[in-house]
Coordinates of N, CA and C in Angstrom, one line a residue:
M6 N -20.2 -38.7 36.3 CA -19.3 -38.9 35.4 C -18.4 -40.2 35.7
D7 N -19.5 -41.7 34.9 CA -19.1 -42.3 35.2 C -18.6 -43.6 34.3
D8 N -17.6 -44.5 34.2 CA -16.8 -44.7 33.7 C -17.5 -45.9 33.1
Q9 N -17.1 -45.7 32.0 CA -18.1 -47.0 31.1 C -17.1 -47.1 29.4
G10 N -15.7 -48.8 30.2 CA -15.4 -48.8 29.0 C -14.0 -48.2 29.1
E11 N -13.2 -48.3 29.9 CA -12.0 -46.8 29.4 C -11.5 -47.8 28.4
P12 N -10.6 -46.8 27.4 CA -9.2 -48.0 26.7 C -8.0 -48.1 28.1
Q13 N -7.8 -49.1 27.4 CA -6.2 -49.3 28.3 C -5.4 -48.3 28.3
S14 N -5.1 -47.8 29.9 CA -3.8 -47.5 30.0 C -3.0 -47.4 29.3
G15 N -2.3 -46.0 29.3 CA -0.3 -46.6 29.0 C 0.4 -44.9 29.7
R16 N 1.5 -45.1 28.9 CA 2.3 -44.2 29.7 C 3.2 -43.4 28.5
G17 N 3.0 -42.2 28.5 CA 3.5 -41.1 27.9 C 4.4 -40.2 28.8
R18 N 4.4 -39.4 27.8 CA 5.0 -37.8 28.0 C 4.4 -37.2 27.6
A19 N 4.4 -36.0 28.6 CA 3.7 -34.9 28.3 C 3.8 -34.3 27.5
A20 N 5.3 -34.3 27.0 CA 5.9 -33.6 25.5 C 6.0 -34.2 24.4
D21 N 5.4 -35.4 24.6 CA 4.8 -35.9 23.0 C 3.7 -35.1 22.8
F22 N 2.9 -34.4 23.5 CA 1.8 -33.6 22.8 C 1.0 -32.3 22.5
E23 N 0.6 -32.3 21.6 CA 0.5 -30.5 21.4 C -1.0 -30.1 21.7
V24 N -0.8 -29.1 22.1 CA -2.3 -28.8 22.2 C -2.3 -26.9 21.9
A25 N -3.7 -27.4 20.5 CA -4.5 -26.0 20.4 C -5.7 -25.6 20.9
W26 N -5.9 -24.1 22.0 CA -7.1 -24.0 22.2 C -7.1 -22.6 21.5
V27 N -8.4 -21.9 22.1 CA -8.6 -21.5 21.4 C -10.0 -20.0 23.1
Q28 N -9.1 -18.5 23.3 CA -9.6 -18.0 24.2 C -9.7 -16.5 24.0
G29 N -11.1 -15.9 24.3 CA -11.0 -14.8 24.3 C -11.2 -14.3 22.2
G30 N -11.7 -15.7 21.6 CA -10.8 -15.8 20.5 C -10.3 -15.5 19.4
V31 N -9.0 -15.7 20.3 CA -7.5 -16.2 19.8 C -7.5 -17.2 20.2
E32 N -6.5 -17.5 19.0 CA -5.8 -19.2 18.7 C -4.7 -19.5 19.3
A33 N -4.2 -20.6 20.0 CA -2.9 -20.4 20.9 C -2.8 -21.9 21.0
R34 N -1.5 -22.1 20.6 CA -0.6 -23.2 20.8 C -0.1 -24.0 21.7
G35 N 1.0 -24.8 22.3 CA 1.7 -25.0 22.7 C 1.5 -26.9 23.3
S36 N 3.4 -27.7 23.7 CA 2.9 -28.4 24.3 C 2.0 -28.6 25.3
L37 N 2.0 -29.7 25.5 CA 1.2 -30.5 26.7 C 2.0 -30.4 28.3
A38 N 2.9 -30.4 28.3 CA 3.7 -30.3 29.1 C 4.0 -29.1 30.0
D39 N 3.2 -27.9 28.5 CA 3.7 -26.2 29.5 C 2.4 -25.6 29.9
V40 N 1.4 -26.5 29.2 CA 0.2 -25.7 29.8 C -1.0 -26.3 30.9
T41 N -0.6 -27.2 31.6 CA -1.3 -28.2 32.4 C -2.2 -26.9 33.3
E42 N -1.5 -25.5 33.6 CA -1.8 -25.0 34.5 C -3.0 -23.8 33.8
L43 N -3.6 -24.3 33.1 CA -4.1 -23.4 31.8 C -5.8 -23.9 32.5
A44 N -6.5 -23.1 32.4 CA -8.1 -23.0 32.7 C -8.7 -23.6 31.3
F45 N -9.0 -24.3 30.6 CA -9.4 -25.3 29.6 C -10.6 -24.9 30.4
E46 N -11.5 -25.0 31.6 CA -12.6 -25.5 31.5 C -13.3 -23.7 31.1
E47 N -12.7 -23.3 30.7 CA -13.0 -21.3 30.3 C -12.8 -21.4 29.0
A48 N -12.3 -22.6 28.5 CA -12.2 -21.9 27.0 C -13.1 -22.2 26.5
D49 N -12.8 -21.2 25.0 CA -13.8 -21.8 23.8 C -13.8 -22.5 22.8
P50 N -15.1 -23.1 22.5 CA -14.8 -24.4 21.6 C -14.2 -24.4 20.4
V51 N -13.4 -25.0 20.5 CA -12.0 -25.5 18.9 C -12.7 -25.5 18.0
R52 N -14.1 -25.8 17.7 CA -14.8 -26.0 16.5 C -16.1 -25.8 16.5
E53 N -16.7 -25.7 15.6 CA -18.4 -25.8 15.5 C -19.2 -26.2 15.9
F54 N -20.1 -26.0 15.9 CA -21.7 -27.5 15.8 C -22.6 -26.3 15.4
P55 N -22.4 -27.1 14.2 CA -22.5 -27.1 12.8 C -24.6 -27.8 12.6
S56 N -25.4 -26.8 12.7 CA -27.0 -27.9 12.1 C -27.3 -27.6 10.2
Y57 N -27.7 -28.7 10.3 CA -28.2 -28.6 9.0 C -29.0 -29.9 8.5
R58 N -29.8 -29.8 7.8 CA -31.0 -30.5 7.1 C -30.8 -31.8 7.4
G59 N -31.1 -32.9 7.7 CA -30.9 -33.9 7.2 C -30.2 -34.9 8.1
Q60 N -29.0 -34.0 9.1 CA -28.3 -34.7 10.3 C -28.9 -35.4 11.2
R61 N -27.8 -36.4 11.3 CA -28.5 -37.8 12.4 C -27.9 -37.1 13.5
N62 N -27.3 -36.2 14.0 CA -26.7 -36.5 15.2 C -27.8 -34.3 16.3
F63 N -27.8 -34.2 17.0 CA -28.2 -33.5 17.5 C -27.6 -32.6 18.5
P64 N -27.3 -31.3 17.9 CA -26.1 -30.7 17.9 C -27.0 -29.1 18.5
G65 N -26.7 -28.4 19.5 CA -27.7 -27.4 20.6 C -26.5 -26.4 21.3
L66 N -27.5 -26.0 22.2 CA -26.6 -25.3 23.1 C -27.0 -25.9 24.6
Y67 N -26.5 -25.8 26.2 CA -27.4 -25.8 27.3 C -26.8 -24.9 27.9
W68 N -27.7 -24.8 28.8 CA -27.8 -23.7 30.0 C -26.9 -23.7 31.0
A69 N -25.7 -23.5 31.5 CA -25.5 -24.6 32.9 C -25.4 -24.0 33.5
A70 N -26.3 -23.7 34.7 CA -26.5 -23.4 35.9 C -25.3 -23.0 36.7
T71 N -24.2 -24.2 36.7 CA -23.0 -24.0 37.4 C -22.4 -23.0 37.1
M72 N -22.3 -21.9 35.6 CA -21.4 -21.2 35.4 C -22.1 -20.0 34.8
L73 N -23.1 -20.4 34.6 CA -24.8 -19.4 34.3 C -23.6 -19.0 32.9
R74 N -23.4 -20.0 31.9 CA -23.2 -20.0 30.7 C -24.1 -20.8 29.3
H75 N -24.1 -20.8 28.6 CA -23.9 -21.6 27.3 C -22.9 -22.9 27.1
V76 N -22.9 -23.5 26.8 CA -21.7 -24.5 26.6 C -22.4 -25.8 25.5
G77 N -21.5 -26.1 24.8 CA -22.3 -26.2 23.1 C -22.4 -27.9 23.3
F78 N -23.0 -28.5 22.9 CA -22.9 -30.6 22.5 C -23.4 -30.5 21.2
E79 N -23.1 -31.3 21.0 CA -23.5 -32.6 19.5 C -24.3 -34.0 19.8
S80 N -24.2 -34.1 20.2 CA -25.3 -35.3 20.7 C -26.3 -35.2 21.3
W81 N -27.5 -35.7 21.8 CA -28.0 -36.2 23.0 C -27.3 -36.4 24.2
L82 N -26.3 -37.5 23.1 CA -25.3 -38.2 24.9 C -25.1 -37.6 25.5
E83 N -24.2 -35.9 24.7 CA -23.5 -35.4 25.0 C -23.8 -34.4 26.2
R84 N -25.4 -33.4 25.6 CA -26.5 -33.6 26.7 C -26.7 -33.8 27.5
D85 N -26.5 -35.2 27.8 CA -26.4 -35.7 29.5 C -25.8 -35.5 30.0
H86 N -24.7 -35.4 29.6 CA -24.0 -35.6 30.5 C -22.9 -34.2 30.5
A87 N -23.6 -32.9 30.6 CA -23.2 -32.4 30.3 C -24.6 -31.7 31.9
I88 N -25.7 -31.8 31.8 CA -26.9 -31.9 32.3 C -25.8 -32.9 34.1
A89 N -25.4 -33.5 33.3 CA -25.0 -34.5 35.0 C -23.5 -34.1 35.0
M90 N -22.5 -33.2 34.6 CA -21.6 -32.7 35.1 C -22.1 -31.0 36.2
D91 N -23.2 -30.7 35.5 CA -23.6 -29.3 35.5 C -25.0 -29.6 37.5
F92 N -25.1 -30.9 37.4 CA -25.6 -31.2 38.5 C -25.3 -31.7 39.5
D93 N -22.9 -32.3 39.4 CA -22.3 -33.0 40.1 C -22.1 -31.1 41.2
P94 N -22.4 -31.7 42.1 CA -22.2 -30.6 43.1 C -20.2 -30.5 43.2
R95 N -19.6 -31.9 42.3 CA -18.4 -31.6 42.5 C -17.5 -30.8 41.2
V96 N -18.3 -30.7 40.3 CA -17.6 -29.7 39.4 C -18.1 -28.1 39.4
T97 N -17.2 -27.4 39.2 CA -17.1 -26.3 39.4 C -17.4 -25.4 38.2
W98 N -16.5 -26.1 36.8 CA -16.8 -25.6 35.5 C -16.4 -26.1 34.3
F99 N -17.6 -26.3 33.4 CA -16.9 -27.0 32.5 C -16.7 -26.3 30.9
A100 N -16.6 -27.5 29.9 CA -16.0 -26.7 28.7 C -16.8 -27.8 28.1
S101 N -17.4 -27.3 26.4 CA -17.1 -28.6 25.6 C -16.0 -28.0 24.1
Q102 N -15.8 -28.9 23.6 CA -14.7 -28.7 22.9 C -13.5 -28.0 23.1
P103 N -12.9 -28.6 24.3 CA -11.6 -27.9 24.9 C -11.1 -26.8 24.2
F104 N -10.1 -27.8 24.0 CA -8.7 -27.9 22.9 C -9.0 -28.9 21.7
W105 N -8.0 -29.2 20.9 CA -6.9 -30.1 20.3 C -5.9 -30.6 20.8
L106 N -5.8 -31.9 20.7 CA -4.6 -32.5 21.5 C -3.9 -33.5 19.6
S107 N -2.9 -33.5 19.5 CA -2.1 -33.7 18.7 C -1.3 -34.2 18.4
W108 N -0.6 -36.2 18.6 CA 0.3 -36.8 19.1 C 1.2 -37.3 17.3
T109 N 2.1 -37.8 17.8 CA 2.3 -39.4 16.5 C 2.3 -40.8 17.7
S110 N 1.2 -41.2 16.7 CA 1.8 -43.0 17.1 C 2.0 -43.7 16.8
P111 N 2.8 -44.4 18.2 CA 4.0 -45.0 18.1 C 4.5 -46.2 16.7
E112 N 2.8 -45.8 15.7 CA 3.1 -46.6 14.5 C 3.2 -45.1 13.5
G113 N 3.8 -44.2 13.7 CA 4.2 -43.4 13.2 C 3.1 -42.1 12.7
V114 N 1.4 -42.5 12.6 CA 0.5 -42.0 12.7 C 0.4 -40.6 13.0
R115 N 0.2 -39.5 12.0 CA 0.0 -38.6 13.3 C -1.8 -38.5 13.4
L116 N -1.8 -38.3 14.8 CA -3.1 -38.1 15.1 C -3.4 -37.2 15.9
S117 N -5.0 -36.9 15.7 CA -5.9 -35.2 16.9 C -6.8 -35.6 17.0
H118 N -6.9 -34.9 17.8 CA -8.2 -35.3 18.7 C -9.2 -34.2 19.5
A119 N -10.2 -34.0 19.8 CA -11.2 -32.8 20.4 C -11.0 -33.3 21.2
P120 N -11.5 -33.1 22.8 CA -12.4 -34.0 23.5 C -13.3 -33.5 23.4
D121 N -14.5 -34.3 24.3 CA -15.7 -33.1 24.2 C -16.1 -32.8 25.5
Y122 N -15.4 -32.4 26.2 CA -15.2 -31.9 27.5 C -14.3 -31.1 28.7
F123 N -13.8 -30.7 28.9 CA -12.9 -30.4 30.0 C -13.4 -29.9 31.8
A124 N -13.5 -31.0 32.3 CA -14.1 -30.0 33.6 C -12.8 -29.6 34.7
R125 N -13.2 -28.9 36.1 CA -12.7 -28.4 36.9 C -13.7 -29.0 37.6
R126 N -12.7 -29.4 39.0 CA -13.4 -30.2 40.7 C -13.2 -29.0 41.2
A127 N -14.3 -28.9 42.8 CA -13.9 -28.3 43.0 C -12.7 -28.0 43.9
D128 N -12.2 -29.5 44.3 CA -10.7 -29.3 44.7 C -8.9 -29.4 43.9
G129 N -9.1 -28.8 42.6 CA -8.8 -28.1 41.7 C -8.6 -29.7 41.3
S130 N -8.6 -30.4 41.0 CA -8.7 -32.0 40.2 C -9.3 -31.8 38.7
A131 N -8.5 -32.3 37.8 CA -9.6 -31.9 36.3 C -9.9 -33.6 35.6
V132 N -11.2 -33.0 34.8 CA -11.3 -34.4 34.3 C -11.5 -33.8 32.3
V133 N -11.7 -35.1 31.2 CA -11.3 -34.8 29.7 C -12.4 -35.8 29.7
V134 N -13.7 -35.7 29.4 CA -14.5 -36.3 29.3 C -14.8 -36.7 27.8
D135 N -15.0 -38.1 27.4 CA -15.2 -38.1 25.8 C -17.0 -39.0 26.0
C136 N -17.7 -38.5 25.1 CA -18.8 -39.6 25.8 C -19.2 -39.8 23.8
R137 N -19.4 -41.2 24.4 CA -19.5 -42.4 23.3 C -20.1 -43.9 23.4
P138 N -20.9 -44.1 22.6 CA -22.2 -45.0 23.0 C -21.2 -46.1 23.0
E139 N -21.5 -47.2 23.5 CA -20.5 -48.8 23.4 C -21.0 -48.9 22.0
A140 N -22.2 -48.7 21.7 CA -22.4 -50.0 20.0 C -21.1 -49.3 18.8
R141 N -20.7 -48.0 19.6 CA -20.1 -47.3 18.7 C -18.6 -47.0 18.5
R142 N -17.9 -47.6 19.3 CA -16.3 -47.9 20.0 C -15.8 -48.8 19.3
S143 N -15.9 -49.1 18.1 CA -15.0 -50.6 17.1 C -14.4 -50.1 16.5
R144 N -14.1 -48.2 15.8 CA -13.7 -48.0 14.8 C -12.6 -48.0 15.2
P145 N -11.1 -48.5 15.0 CA -9.1 -48.6 15.8 C -8.5 -46.9 15.4
R146 N -9.2 -46.1 14.4 CA -9.2 -45.0 14.4 C -9.4 -44.3 15.8
D147 N -11.0 -44.2 15.9 CA -11.2 -44.0 17.3 C -10.8 -44.6 18.1
L148 N -10.6 -45.7 18.6 CA -9.9 -46.1 19.7 C -8.3 -45.4 19.9
A149 N -8.0 -45.5 19.2 CA -6.4 -45.1 18.8 C -6.7 -43.5 19.7
K150 N -7.3 -42.8 19.3 CA -7.6 -41.4 19.9 C -7.1 -41.0 20.9
F151 N -9.0 -42.2 21.4 CA -9.3 -42.6 23.0 C -7.8 -43.3 23.3
A152 N -7.4 -43.9 23.5 CA -6.4 -44.2 24.6 C -4.6 -43.5 24.1
G153 N -5.1 -42.5 23.1 CA -3.7 -41.6 22.9 C -4.1 -40.7 24.4
T154 N -5.4 -40.0 24.6 CA -5.9 -38.9 24.6 C -6.0 -39.4 26.4
Q155 N -5.9 -40.7 26.9 CA -6.0 -41.3 28.5 C -4.9 -40.9 28.3
I156 N -3.5 -41.3 27.9 CA -2.1 -41.5 27.6 C -1.3 -40.2 28.4
A157 N -1.9 -39.2 27.3 CA -1.5 -37.7 27.9 C -2.3 -37.2 28.6
C158 N -4.2 -37.2 29.0 CA -4.4 -37.1 30.4 C -3.1 -37.8 31.8
E159 N -2.6 -38.8 31.8 CA -2.4 -39.0 32.8 C -1.1 -38.6 33.6
A160 N -0.6 -38.4 31.8 CA 0.9 -37.8 31.4 C 1.1 -36.4 32.5
V161 N 0.0 -36.0 33.0 CA -0.5 -34.5 33.5 C -1.2 -34.9 34.7
G162 N -1.6 -35.9 35.0 CA -2.6 -35.9 36.1 C -4.1 -35.8 36.1
W163 N -4.5 -34.9 35.0 CA -6.1 -35.3 34.3 C -6.3 -36.8 34.7
D164 N -7.9 -36.9 35.3 CA -8.5 -38.0 34.4 C -8.8 -37.8 33.3
F165 N -9.2 -39.6 32.9 CA -10.3 -39.2 31.6 C -10.9 -40.3 31.7
R166 N -12.0 -39.4 30.9 CA -13.2 -40.7 31.3 C -13.8 -40.7 29.9
L167 N -13.7 -42.1 29.1 CA -14.4 -42.3 28.2 C -16.1 -42.6 28.7
V168 N -17.3 -41.8 28.6 CA -18.2 -42.3 28.7 C -19.8 -42.6 27.8
G169 N -20.3 -43.7 28.1 CA -22.0 -43.9 27.7 C -23.6 -43.4 27.5
E170 N -24.1 -44.5 27.9 CA -25.1 -44.0 27.9 C -25.8 -43.5 29.6
I171 N -26.0 -43.0 30.0 CA -26.5 -43.1 31.7 C -27.7 -44.0 32.0
D172 N -27.7 -44.7 33.2 CA -28.9 -45.3 33.2 C -30.2 -44.7 33.5
R173 N -30.8 -45.2 33.1 CA -32.2 -44.9 32.2 C -32.8 -43.5 32.8
V174 N -33.3 -44.3 34.1 CA -34.3 -44.6 35.2 C -33.2 -42.6 35.4
R175 N -32.2 -43.0 36.1 CA -31.4 -41.8 36.7 C -31.4 -39.9 35.5
V176 N -31.4 -40.6 34.1 CA -31.1 -39.5 33.1 C -32.4 -39.0 33.2
A177 N -33.1 -39.8 33.0 CA -35.0 -39.2 33.0 C -35.1 -38.0 34.0
N178 N -34.8 -38.4 35.0 CA -34.7 -37.8 36.4 C -34.0 -36.4 36.8
L179 N -32.4 -36.6 35.7 CA -31.5 -35.5 35.8 C -32.2 -34.4 35.2
R180 N -33.1 -35.0 33.7 CA -33.5 -34.0 32.5 C -34.5 -33.3 33.5
W181 N -35.2 -33.4 34.5 CA -36.6 -33.3 34.9 C -36.0 -32.3 35.7
L182 N -35.7 -32.6 36.3 CA -34.7 -31.6 37.5 C -34.3 -30.2 37.0
A183 N -33.4 -31.0 35.5 CA -32.5 -29.9 34.8 C -33.8 -28.1 34.7
G184 N -34.8 -28.6 34.3 CA -35.8 -28.0 34.1 C -36.0 -27.0 35.2
F185 N -36.0 -27.1 36.1 CA -36.2 -26.1 37.2 C -34.2 -25.5 38.0
R186 N -33.4 -25.7 37.0 CA -32.4 -25.7 37.5 C -31.7 -24.0 38.0
H187 N -32.6 -23.3 37.0 CA -32.8 -21.3 36.9 C -33.3 -21.6 38.3
P188 N -31.9 -20.8 38.4 CA -32.0 -19.8 39.7 C -33.4 -18.8 39.6
R189 N -34.4 -18.4 39.2 CA -35.9 -18.0 38.8 C -36.8 -18.6 39.5
F190 N -36.1 -20.1 39.7 CA -36.9 -20.7 40.7 C -37.2 -20.7 42.2
A191 N -35.8 -19.9 42.4 CA -35.2 -20.1 44.5 C -36.4 -18.8 44.7
Q192 N -36.7 -19.3 45.4 CA -37.9 -18.6 45.8 C -37.9 -18.0 47.5
A193 N -37.1 -17.5 48.2 CA -37.0 -16.9 49.3 C -37.9 -17.6 50.6
G194 N -38.8 -17.1 50.3 CA -40.2 -17.1 50.3 C -40.6 -18.4 51.5
L195 N -39.9 -19.3 49.7 CA -40.9 -20.4 50.0 C -39.6 -21.4 50.6
E196 N -38.9 -21.9 50.3 CA -36.9 -22.5 50.8 C -37.5 -22.6 52.0
D197 N -37.7 -22.0 52.8 CA -36.6 -22.5 54.5 C -38.7 -23.7 54.9
A198 N -39.6 -22.8 54.0 CA -40.2 -23.9 54.5 C -40.4 -25.4 54.0
V199 N -39.7 -25.3 52.9 CA -40.0 -26.5 51.6 C -39.0 -27.5 53.3
E200 N -37.4 -26.6 53.3 CA -37.0 -27.8 53.8 C -37.2 -27.8 55.3
A201 N -38.3 -26.8 55.6 CA -38.6 -27.6 56.8 C -39.8 -28.7 57.0
A202 N -40.3 -28.3 56.1 CA -41.1 -29.3 55.8 C -40.4 -31.3 55.2
F203 N -39.3 -31.4 55.0 CA -38.6 -32.1 54.7 C -37.6 -32.7 55.5
A204 N -37.8 -31.9 56.8 CA -36.9 -33.2 57.9 C -36.9 -33.2 58.4
V205 N -38.3 -34.1 58.2 CA -38.7 -35.3 58.5 C -38.6 -35.9 56.9
P206 N -38.1 -36.8 56.2 CA -38.4 -37.7 54.6 C -40.2 -38.5 54.3
G207 N -39.9 -37.9 53.4 CA -41.9 -38.0 53.1 C -42.7 -38.1 51.5
P208 N -43.0 -38.5 51.3 CA -43.7 -38.2 50.0 C -43.4 -36.8 49.1
L209 N -43.0 -37.0 48.2 CA -42.9 -35.3 47.5 C -44.2 -35.1 47.4
V210 N -45.0 -35.3 46.7 CA -46.2 -34.6 46.7 C -47.3 -34.4 47.6
G211 N -47.2 -35.3 48.3 CA -48.0 -34.7 49.7 C -47.2 -34.4 50.9
Q212 N -45.8 -34.0 51.3 CA -45.2 -33.5 52.1 C -44.9 -31.8 50.8
A213 N -44.6 -31.4 50.1 CA -45.5 -30.5 49.4 C -46.5 -29.6 50.1
A214 N -47.7 -30.4 49.7 CA -48.5 -30.6 50.1 C -49.1 -29.6 51.6
H215 N -47.7 -29.8 52.2 CA -48.4 -29.4 53.8 C -47.8 -28.0 53.6
V216 N -47.0 -27.4 52.8 CA -46.4 -26.1 52.5 C -47.7 -25.0 51.6
G217 N -48.5 -25.6 51.0 CA -48.9 -24.9 50.7 C -49.1 -25.4 48.4
D218 N -50.3 -24.5 48.3 CA -50.2 -25.1 46.6 C -49.6 -26.0 45.5
P219 N -49.8 -27.3 45.9 CA -48.5 -28.0 45.4 C -47.6 -27.6 43.9
V220 N -48.7 -26.9 43.3 CA -48.6 -26.2 42.1 C -47.0 -25.1 42.2
L221 N -47.7 -24.5 43.7 CA -46.3 -23.2 43.6 C -45.9 -23.7 44.4
V222 N -45.6 -24.9 45.4 CA -44.5 -25.3 46.0 C -43.3 -26.2 45.5
L223 N -43.6 -26.8 44.3 CA -42.8 -28.5 43.9 C -42.3 -27.9 42.7
P224 N -42.5 -26.9 42.0 CA -41.1 -26.1 41.2 C -39.8 -25.5 42.4
V225 N -40.2 -25.8 43.3 CA -39.6 -25.0 44.9 C -38.5 -26.5 45.1
V226 N -39.5 -27.3 45.1 CA -38.4 -28.6 45.7 C -37.9 -29.0 44.7
F227 N -38.7 -29.2 43.3 CA -37.3 -29.6 42.0 C -36.2 -28.5 42.0
H228 N -36.2 -27.5 42.1 CA -34.8 -26.8 42.8 C -34.0 -26.5 43.1
L229 N -34.6 -27.2 44.6 CA -33.5 -27.9 46.4 C -33.0 -29.1 46.1
L230 N -34.0 -29.9 44.8 CA -33.6 -31.6 44.6 C -32.1 -31.1 44.0
W231 N -32.7 -30.0 43.0 CA -31.5 -30.0 41.8 C -30.1 -29.1 43.0
C232 N -30.5 -28.4 43.0 CA -29.5 -27.5 44.1 C -28.4 -28.9 45.4
G233 N -29.0 -29.8 45.5 CA -28.3 -30.5 47.0 C -28.8 -30.4 47.9
R234 N -29.8 -29.2 48.0 CA -30.9 -29.2 49.7 C -31.5 -30.1 50.0
L235 N -32.0 -30.5 49.2 CA -33.1 -31.7 49.8 C -32.5 -32.7 48.5
T236 N -32.2 -34.4 48.9 CA -32.0 -35.2 47.9 C -33.7 -36.6 48.1
T237 N -33.3 -37.2 47.0 CA -34.1 -38.9 46.7 C -33.1 -39.6 45.7
D238 N -33.7 -40.9 45.7 CA -32.8 -41.8 45.2 C -33.3 -41.6 43.9
L239 N -32.4 -41.2 43.2 CA -32.5 -41.5 41.9 C -33.0 -41.9 41.0
S240 N -32.2 -43.4 41.3 CA -32.3 -44.4 40.7 C -33.8 -45.0 40.5
R241 N -34.4 -44.6 41.0 CA -35.6 -44.5 41.2 C -36.8 -43.2 40.8
P242 N -37.5 -44.1 39.8 CA -38.3 -42.7 39.3 C -38.8 -41.9 39.7
L243 N -38.8 -40.8 39.5 CA -39.4 -39.9 40.3 C -40.6 -39.3 40.5
V244 N -41.5 -39.9 41.2 CA -43.0 -39.9 41.1 C -43.4 -39.0 42.2
D245 N -44.6 -39.1 42.0 CA -45.4 -38.7 42.9 C -44.9 -39.3 45.0
H246 N -44.8 -40.8 45.2 CA -44.8 -41.1 46.3 C -43.1 -41.0 46.2
A247 N -42.2 -40.7 45.1 CA -40.8 -40.6 45.7 C -40.9 -40.3 46.9
L248 N -39.9 -40.5 48.3 CA -39.1 -40.6 49.9 C -38.4 -39.7 49.1
V249 N -38.6 -37.5 49.8 CA -38.1 -36.9 49.6 C -37.3 -36.3 51.0
S250 N -36.0 -36.0 51.1 CA -35.6 -35.4 52.4 C -34.4 -34.1 52.8
R251 N -34.8 -33.4 53.5 CA -33.5 -32.5 53.8 C -31.8 -32.7 53.9
V252 N -31.1 -32.4 53.1 CA -29.5 -32.4 53.1 C -29.5 -31.8 54.3
E253 N -29.2 -32.6 55.9 CA -28.1 -31.9 56.9 C -27.2 -31.1 56.8
G254 N -26.5 -29.8 57.2 CA -25.9 -29.1 56.8 C -25.4 -28.6 56.0

């Protein structure tokens, strides 16, 4: 969840913001100051992800291995960041479109915004994420919503990230590894042997071949890379000779 062009920070009071959320099919509202302890990472989406003929964005559902549940997305960019959060060992749970945030701007304009994601980290901290390509950040009303959301997050100690496209090579690698995120790729009979083989860093396919038929072994390798038990440089293409090693400890 890398920063890419965050709005200018400001100061505000949590009581100046109202939150509306849905949990268990029931809508609730409250002052942001009173709801900071709620598990928004488990909230239901506050709006639907419509699909219709001719639409220009690509909504869908992403199955997150972190929570063993589906998370909605409204674009491929949002899907890519869902994959990145699912891959991030610091993230323990996340939800899409977790709440409506409403407030009155200094100019007296009433604004509302539903951030794209709310994520909870292993240390208990929270991060609110909005996904928007840098080329599409010019509309004043959108910028005001991002800035207001950041102010609200600062007021309650949450991080805010306005993110754009992930590095082309890294996101291609994450998309590939995400194809092996499901627990069905965990094979107890092979995992120990694979980890042992990569105790000494070696080329992806060549080292896997020492364990057995690469057709059978490589899915386990990719699953362990996804789980963080093996590691490689994801800033480089994940090709046959990519250097892979076991994560110690």
